[in-house]
Coordinates of C-alpha atoms in Angstrom, one line a residue:
Chain A
M9 CA 48.7 -6.5 -67.0
A10 CA 49.6 -6.0 -63.6
S11 CA 46.9 -6.9 -61.8
A12 CA 46.6 -5.1 -57.6
L13 CA 44.3 -2.3 -56.7
L14 CA 43.3 -0.1 -54.2
G15 CA 39.7 -0.1 -52.6
R16 CA 37.6 0.8 -49.9
K17 CA 35.9 -1.8 -47.5
L18 CA 32.3 -0.9 -47.7
G19 CA 30.9 -3.6 -45.2
M20 CA 29.8 -7.7 -44.8
T21 CA 26.6 -9.2 -46.3
R22 CA 25.9 -12.7 -47.1
Y23 CA 26.5 -14.5 -50.7
F24 CA 24.0 -17.5 -51.5
T25 CA 25.4 -19.6 -54.3
E26 CA 22.6 -21.4 -56.5
E27 CA 23.1 -24.9 -54.4
G28 CA 21.9 -22.5 -51.3
V29 CA 25.3 -22.4 -49.5
N30 CA 25.4 -19.5 -47.3
I31 CA 29.1 -17.5 -48.2
P32 CA 30.0 -14.3 -45.5
V33 CA 31.5 -11.9 -48.0
T34 CA 33.0 -8.7 -47.9
V35 CA 32.3 -6.0 -50.1
I36 CA 35.2 -4.1 -51.4
Q37 CA 34.6 -1.5 -53.7
A38 CA 38.5 -1.6 -55.5
G39 CA 39.7 1.1 -58.2
P40 CA 40.0 2.4 -60.9
C41 CA 43.1 3.1 -60.0
V42 CA 45.3 5.2 -61.9
V43 CA 49.1 4.4 -62.8
T44 CA 50.8 7.5 -61.1
Q45 CA 54.4 6.6 -61.8
V46 CA 56.3 3.7 -63.6
K47 CA 59.9 2.5 -61.9
T48 CA 62.6 1.4 -64.2
E49 CA 66.0 -0.2 -63.6
E50 CA 67.7 2.6 -65.1
T51 CA 66.0 5.8 -63.5
D52 CA 65.4 4.1 -60.1
G53 CA 67.6 1.2 -59.8
Y54 CA 64.6 -1.5 -59.6
S55 CA 61.3 -1.5 -61.9
A56 CA 57.8 -1.0 -59.7
I57 CA 55.0 0.9 -60.6
Q58 CA 53.1 3.4 -58.1
I59 CA 49.0 3.6 -58.6
G60 CA 47.1 6.3 -57.1
Y61 CA 43.3 5.8 -56.1
E62 CA 40.4 8.6 -55.3
D63 CA 40.0 11.5 -56.3
I64 CA 40.8 14.3 -53.8
N65 CA 39.6 17.9 -54.0
A66 CA 42.5 19.8 -54.8
R67 CA 42.5 22.5 -52.4
R68 CA 42.5 19.7 -50.0
S69 CA 45.9 18.4 -51.7
T70 CA 49.2 19.5 -51.4
M71 CA 51.0 20.8 -54.4
P72 CA 53.4 18.1 -54.6
V73 CA 51.0 15.3 -55.0
I74 CA 48.9 17.7 -57.5
G75 CA 52.0 18.2 -59.5
H76 CA 52.9 14.5 -59.1
D77 CA 49.6 12.8 -60.4
H78 CA 49.2 15.7 -63.4
K79 CA 52.3 14.3 -64.5
A80 CA 50.3 11.2 -65.3
G81 CA 47.3 13.2 -66.3
A82 CA 45.3 12.3 -63.8
S83 CA 43.4 14.5 -61.1
P84 CA 45.3 14.4 -57.7
K85 CA 44.7 11.1 -55.5
R86 CA 44.0 10.5 -52.3
F87 CA 46.1 7.3 -51.6
H88 CA 48.7 5.8 -53.4
R89 CA 51.0 2.9 -52.9
E90 CA 53.8 1.1 -55.0
L91 CA 54.2 -2.3 -56.1
R92 CA 57.2 -4.2 -57.3
T93 CA 57.1 -5.6 -60.5
E94 CA 59.3 -7.8 -62.3
E95 CA 58.4 -6.2 -65.9
V96 CA 56.4 -3.3 -66.4
D97 CA 53.8 -3.6 -69.2
V98 CA 52.0 -0.3 -68.3
E99 CA 52.5 3.0 -69.2
L100 CA 52.0 6.0 -67.1
G101 CA 48.7 7.2 -66.8
D102 CA 47.1 3.7 -67.4
T103 CA 43.7 3.1 -65.7
I104 CA 43.5 -0.5 -63.9
T105 CA 39.8 -1.7 -63.1
V106 CA 38.7 -4.7 -61.0
E107 CA 38.9 -6.5 -64.5
C108 CA 42.2 -7.9 -63.9
F109 CA 40.8 -10.0 -61.1
E110 CA 38.7 -12.4 -63.4
D111 CA 41.1 -14.8 -63.5
V112 CA 42.6 -14.6 -60.1
P113 CA 40.8 -16.9 -57.8
F114 CA 42.1 -15.9 -54.2
V115 CA 43.4 -12.3 -52.9
D116 CA 45.4 -11.1 -50.5
I117 CA 43.8 -7.9 -48.9
C118 CA 46.0 -5.2 -46.5
G119 CA 44.4 -3.1 -44.4
R120 CA 44.9 -1.6 -41.2
S121 CA 43.3 -3.5 -38.3
K122 CA 40.6 -1.2 -35.8
G123 CA 42.7 -0.1 -32.8
K124 CA 41.3 -1.5 -29.5
G125 CA 43.3 0.7 -26.7
F126 CA 45.5 -0.6 -24.0
Q127 CA 44.8 -4.2 -23.8
G128 CA 45.5 -6.6 -20.8
G129 CA 47.6 -10.2 -21.6
M130 CA 43.8 -11.9 -21.8
K131 CA 42.5 -10.3 -25.1
R132 CA 46.1 -9.1 -26.8
H133 CA 47.7 -12.7 -26.6
N134 CA 44.8 -14.8 -25.6
F135 CA 46.2 -15.9 -22.2
A136 CA 44.6 -17.7 -19.9
G137 CA 44.5 -15.6 -16.9
L138 CA 44.4 -16.7 -13.2
E139 CA 41.9 -18.9 -11.7
A140 CA 38.5 -17.4 -10.6
S141 CA 38.6 -18.5 -7.1
H142 CA 41.3 -20.9 -5.2
G143 CA 42.7 -18.0 -3.3
V144 CA 43.3 -15.8 -5.9
K145 CA 42.3 -12.0 -5.1
R146 CA 42.6 -9.2 -7.5
R147 CA 44.8 -10.7 -9.9
H148 CA 41.7 -13.0 -12.0
R149 CA 43.0 -11.4 -15.9
S150 CA 46.9 -11.1 -14.7
V151 CA 49.4 -12.1 -17.1
G152 CA 51.1 -14.1 -13.9
S153 CA 54.7 -15.0 -14.2
I154 CA 57.2 -13.3 -16.7
G155 CA 59.9 -15.1 -16.1
G156 CA 63.1 -14.5 -14.6
H157 CA 65.2 -11.5 -15.9
S158 CA 67.8 -13.8 -17.3
A159 CA 65.5 -15.7 -19.1
N160 CA 66.7 -16.7 -22.3
L161 CA 69.8 -14.0 -22.6
G162 CA 72.3 -15.2 -20.4
T163 CA 72.5 -12.8 -17.9
G164 CA 71.2 -9.0 -17.6
P165 CA 69.0 -6.6 -15.8
K166 CA 66.3 -6.9 -18.4
L167 CA 63.8 -8.9 -19.8
K168 CA 64.1 -10.8 -22.8
K169 CA 62.8 -8.4 -25.3
G170 CA 59.3 -9.2 -27.3
K171 CA 58.1 -10.2 -23.8
R172 CA 54.2 -10.6 -24.7
M173 CA 52.5 -8.3 -22.1
P174 CA 49.8 -6.0 -22.0
G175 CA 50.0 -2.8 -24.1
H176 CA 48.9 -0.9 -27.0
M177 CA 46.5 -3.6 -29.5
G178 CA 45.4 -3.2 -32.8
D179 CA 46.0 -0.1 -35.7
E180 CA 48.2 -2.4 -37.2
N181 CA 49.1 -3.2 -40.8
V182 CA 47.6 -6.5 -41.2
T183 CA 46.9 -9.3 -44.6
A184 CA 44.2 -11.0 -44.6
R185 CA 45.5 -13.9 -47.1
S186 CA 44.1 -16.0 -49.5
L187 CA 40.7 -14.8 -49.7
E188 CA 38.6 -16.3 -52.2
I189 CA 36.8 -14.0 -55.2
I190 CA 32.9 -14.7 -54.8
A191 CA 32.2 -12.6 -57.6
I192 CA 33.4 -9.2 -59.2
D193 CA 31.0 -6.3 -60.4
T194 CA 32.6 -4.3 -63.1
D195 CA 29.6 -2.0 -63.8
R196 CA 30.0 -0.8 -60.0
D197 CA 33.9 -1.7 -59.3
L198 CA 33.4 -4.3 -56.7
I199 CA 34.6 -7.5 -55.4
L200 CA 33.3 -10.0 -53.0
V201 CA 35.6 -11.7 -51.5
K202 CA 34.7 -14.5 -48.7
G203 CA 35.4 -14.0 -45.0
T204 CA 36.3 -10.8 -43.0
V205 CA 39.2 -8.0 -43.8
P206 CA 40.9 -6.1 -41.4
G207 CA 40.0 -2.8 -40.8
P208 CA 36.3 -0.6 -40.0
N209 CA 34.2 -0.2 -42.8
N210 CA 35.2 2.6 -45.0
A211 CA 38.8 1.8 -44.5
S212 CA 41.2 1.8 -47.6
V213 CA 42.7 -1.6 -48.4
F214 CA 45.1 -3.0 -50.5
V215 CA 44.2 -6.0 -52.9
R216 CA 46.1 -8.4 -54.4
P217 CA 46.2 -11.6 -56.2
S218 CA 47.4 -14.2 -53.7
V219 CA 51.1 -14.6 -53.0
R220 CA 51.5 -18.0 -50.8
L221 CA 48.2 -20.7 -51.0
N222 CA 47.9 -23.5 -49.3
R223 CA 47.7 -26.8 -50.6
V224 CA 43.8 -26.8 -50.8
K225 CA 43.3 -24.0 -52.4
T226 CA 46.2 -24.6 -54.8
T227 CA 44.0 -27.4 -56.0
A228 CA 40.9 -25.5 -55.8
A229 CA 42.7 -22.9 -57.6
R230 CA 43.8 -24.7 -60.5
K231 CA 40.1 -26.4 -61.1
K232 CA 38.6 -22.9 -61.5
K233 CA 41.3 -22.3 -64.2
Chain B
M27 CA 25.2 6.0 -54.2
N28 CA 26.5 5.5 -50.3
R29 CA 27.9 2.3 -49.0
Q30 CA 24.8 0.9 -47.8
E31 CA 22.8 1.6 -50.6
I32 CA 25.7 -0.5 -52.7
L33 CA 25.7 -3.0 -50.2
E34 CA 21.9 -3.1 -51.0
A35 CA 22.4 -3.5 -54.3
V36 CA 24.9 -6.2 -54.7
T37 CA 22.3 -8.3 -53.1
Q38 CA 19.5 -7.3 -54.6
D39 CA 19.1 -9.9 -57.4
Q40 CA 19.6 -12.9 -54.7
L41 CA 16.3 -11.5 -52.8
K42 CA 13.1 -13.5 -53.9
P43 CA 10.2 -11.7 -54.8
A44 CA 9.2 -8.8 -52.6
G45 CA 5.6 -10.4 -51.8
E46 CA 6.7 -13.8 -50.8
F47 CA 6.8 -13.7 -47.1
S48 CA 3.6 -11.5 -46.5
N49 CA 1.7 -14.1 -45.8
F50 CA 2.6 -15.3 -42.2
S51 CA 3.6 -13.4 -38.6
V52 CA 4.7 -14.2 -35.7
G53 CA 3.1 -16.5 -33.6
D54 CA 1.6 -18.7 -36.4
T55 CA 2.9 -22.4 -36.6
I56 CA 4.4 -23.0 -40.2
D57 CA 5.5 -25.3 -42.5
V58 CA 9.1 -24.4 -43.8
H59 CA 10.0 -26.4 -46.8
V60 CA 13.6 -27.3 -47.0
Q61 CA 15.6 -28.5 -49.7
I62 CA 18.1 -31.0 -48.5
I63 CA 20.8 -32.1 -50.7
E64 CA 22.4 -35.5 -50.0
G65 CA 25.3 -35.8 -52.4
E66 CA 23.4 -36.6 -55.9
K67 CA 19.9 -37.0 -54.6
E68 CA 17.8 -34.3 -53.4
R69 CA 14.5 -33.8 -51.7
I70 CA 12.2 -31.8 -49.6
Q71 CA 12.2 -31.5 -45.9
V72 CA 9.2 -30.1 -43.8
Y73 CA 10.1 -28.8 -40.9
Q74 CA 7.2 -27.9 -38.8
G75 CA 7.0 -25.7 -35.6
V76 CA 5.4 -21.8 -34.6
L77 CA 6.9 -19.1 -35.6
I78 CA 8.6 -17.3 -32.4
A79 CA 11.0 -14.2 -33.9
E80 CA 11.9 -12.2 -37.5
K81 CA 15.3 -10.6 -37.8
G82 CA 17.0 -8.6 -40.1
R83 CA 15.9 -7.2 -43.2
G84 CA 16.7 -7.7 -46.7
I85 CA 18.9 -10.7 -47.4
N86 CA 19.8 -10.8 -43.7
R87 CA 16.2 -11.4 -43.2
T88 CA 15.9 -14.7 -41.0
I89 CA 13.1 -16.5 -38.7
T90 CA 13.2 -18.8 -35.9
V91 CA 10.8 -21.1 -35.8
R92 CA 10.4 -23.5 -32.5
R93 CA 8.6 -27.2 -32.2
I94 CA 8.8 -29.6 -29.5
V95 CA 10.9 -32.8 -30.4
A96 CA 10.5 -36.0 -28.0
N97 CA 9.3 -33.6 -25.4
E98 CA 12.7 -31.1 -25.9
G99 CA 12.5 -28.1 -27.8
V100 CA 14.4 -27.4 -30.9
E101 CA 14.6 -24.0 -32.7
R102 CA 15.8 -23.2 -36.1
I103 CA 17.2 -20.5 -37.9
F104 CA 16.2 -20.1 -41.6
P105 CA 17.9 -17.4 -44.0
L106 CA 14.3 -16.7 -45.7
H107 CA 16.0 -15.9 -49.4
S108 CA 18.3 -18.9 -49.2
P109 CA 17.5 -21.1 -52.1
R110 CA 17.0 -24.4 -49.9
I111 CA 13.7 -22.5 -48.8
V112 CA 11.4 -23.6 -51.1
K113 CA 8.2 -22.7 -49.7
I114 CA 6.5 -21.7 -46.1
E115 CA 3.3 -22.5 -45.5
V116 CA 0.9 -21.4 -42.7
V117 CA -1.0 -24.1 -40.8
R118 CA -2.4 -22.2 -38.1
R119 CA -2.8 -18.4 -37.4
G120 CA -1.7 -18.2 -33.7
D121 CA -2.7 -14.9 -31.3
A122 CA 0.8 -13.0 -30.4
R123 CA 0.5 -9.7 -28.8
R124 CA 4.4 -9.5 -29.1
A125 CA 7.1 -9.7 -31.7
K126 CA 9.7 -11.9 -29.8
L127 CA 8.0 -15.3 -28.3
Y128 CA 10.7 -16.2 -26.3
F129 CA 8.5 -16.5 -23.1
L130 CA 7.6 -19.9 -25.2
R131 CA 10.5 -20.9 -24.0
N132 CA 9.4 -21.2 -20.3
R133 CA 6.5 -22.7 -20.6
V134 CA 5.9 -26.6 -20.4
G135 CA 2.6 -28.7 -21.3
K136 CA -0.7 -27.0 -22.7
A137 CA 1.0 -23.4 -21.3
R138 CA 2.6 -23.6 -24.9
R139 CA -0.5 -22.9 -27.1
L140 CA -1.0 -19.8 -28.4
R141 CA -4.6 -18.6 -29.1
D142 CA -5.9 -18.8 -32.5
Q143 CA -6.7 -15.4 -34.2
R144 CA -9.0 -17.1 -37.0
R145 CA -11.3 -19.3 -34.6
G146 CA -12.5 -17.0 -32.5
L147 CA -9.6 -16.9 -30.0
K148 CA -9.5 -21.1 -29.0
H149 CA -6.1 -22.1 -28.0
V150 CA -4.1 -24.3 -30.5
N151 CA -0.8 -26.1 -30.3

């Protein structure tokens, strides 16, 4: 069964285990999601499924979306997302719920981080800034030297691309990797994961089983099974 | 259910019964019985001090307890709904006129004492 869901981040709270360990958890309302499209090798050149989440008022939707979701026998959905699958084991119109995460120990959660606006080098890239005294004037939070304009590029009139400087921060796609699932609430379609998740409360997020685990978490995952 | 209600509902079954923490208030000297787990062994440790602040609500509710150890102020923050907090007993009732007694941090010696509510407003530790 394909296990990936769209959902919304509800907020954070704490969770006590029976031993009394205090775990910070993020509550995510995930699914139920409808399979709105099935792509196969023959029709599209690759196999994937598309899932839709959260009903939207048809008047606020568009005709193409209404028609697209109607083919799956579903009401129009607000969010859609495609996920590549090796083999397609679901059919058009199937519903995926949080139950698909029951055997999954760790998940990745993709979201859009909070926008921070135009920020300086200290906040954006953790630069150290200049000194507080010793003759530094009005440059305490500045980036400092950005190197010669030919650095690493042979010669040229411009800086090397990707030079870290002040600029727009946040409001980008971020994946929080390998978050432990603490609890699953099938009645309310909730997933409780350990730790923080990108984005503000009520933001839409995408939950999938973790793609890559480090050594500690791999052993923990095996133990859980 | 809106967002806040769901968050509260999730933690509902972790909360201790409603009347559990109604017997003490800020200013009291209390005994906090904390369960300590050392490997296999379990034991109860009692931490006595003055309750100087209560914060949060629901599962996030915490208390700050201040005591003096070796002439050095020590403050511990206890999450009330943690299973590790076994019991809280009131030792003395103190008379506090404000909700947060942070001013006690700046007091030294006898001035640290709060008036006793029960025994005719005499000074107690």
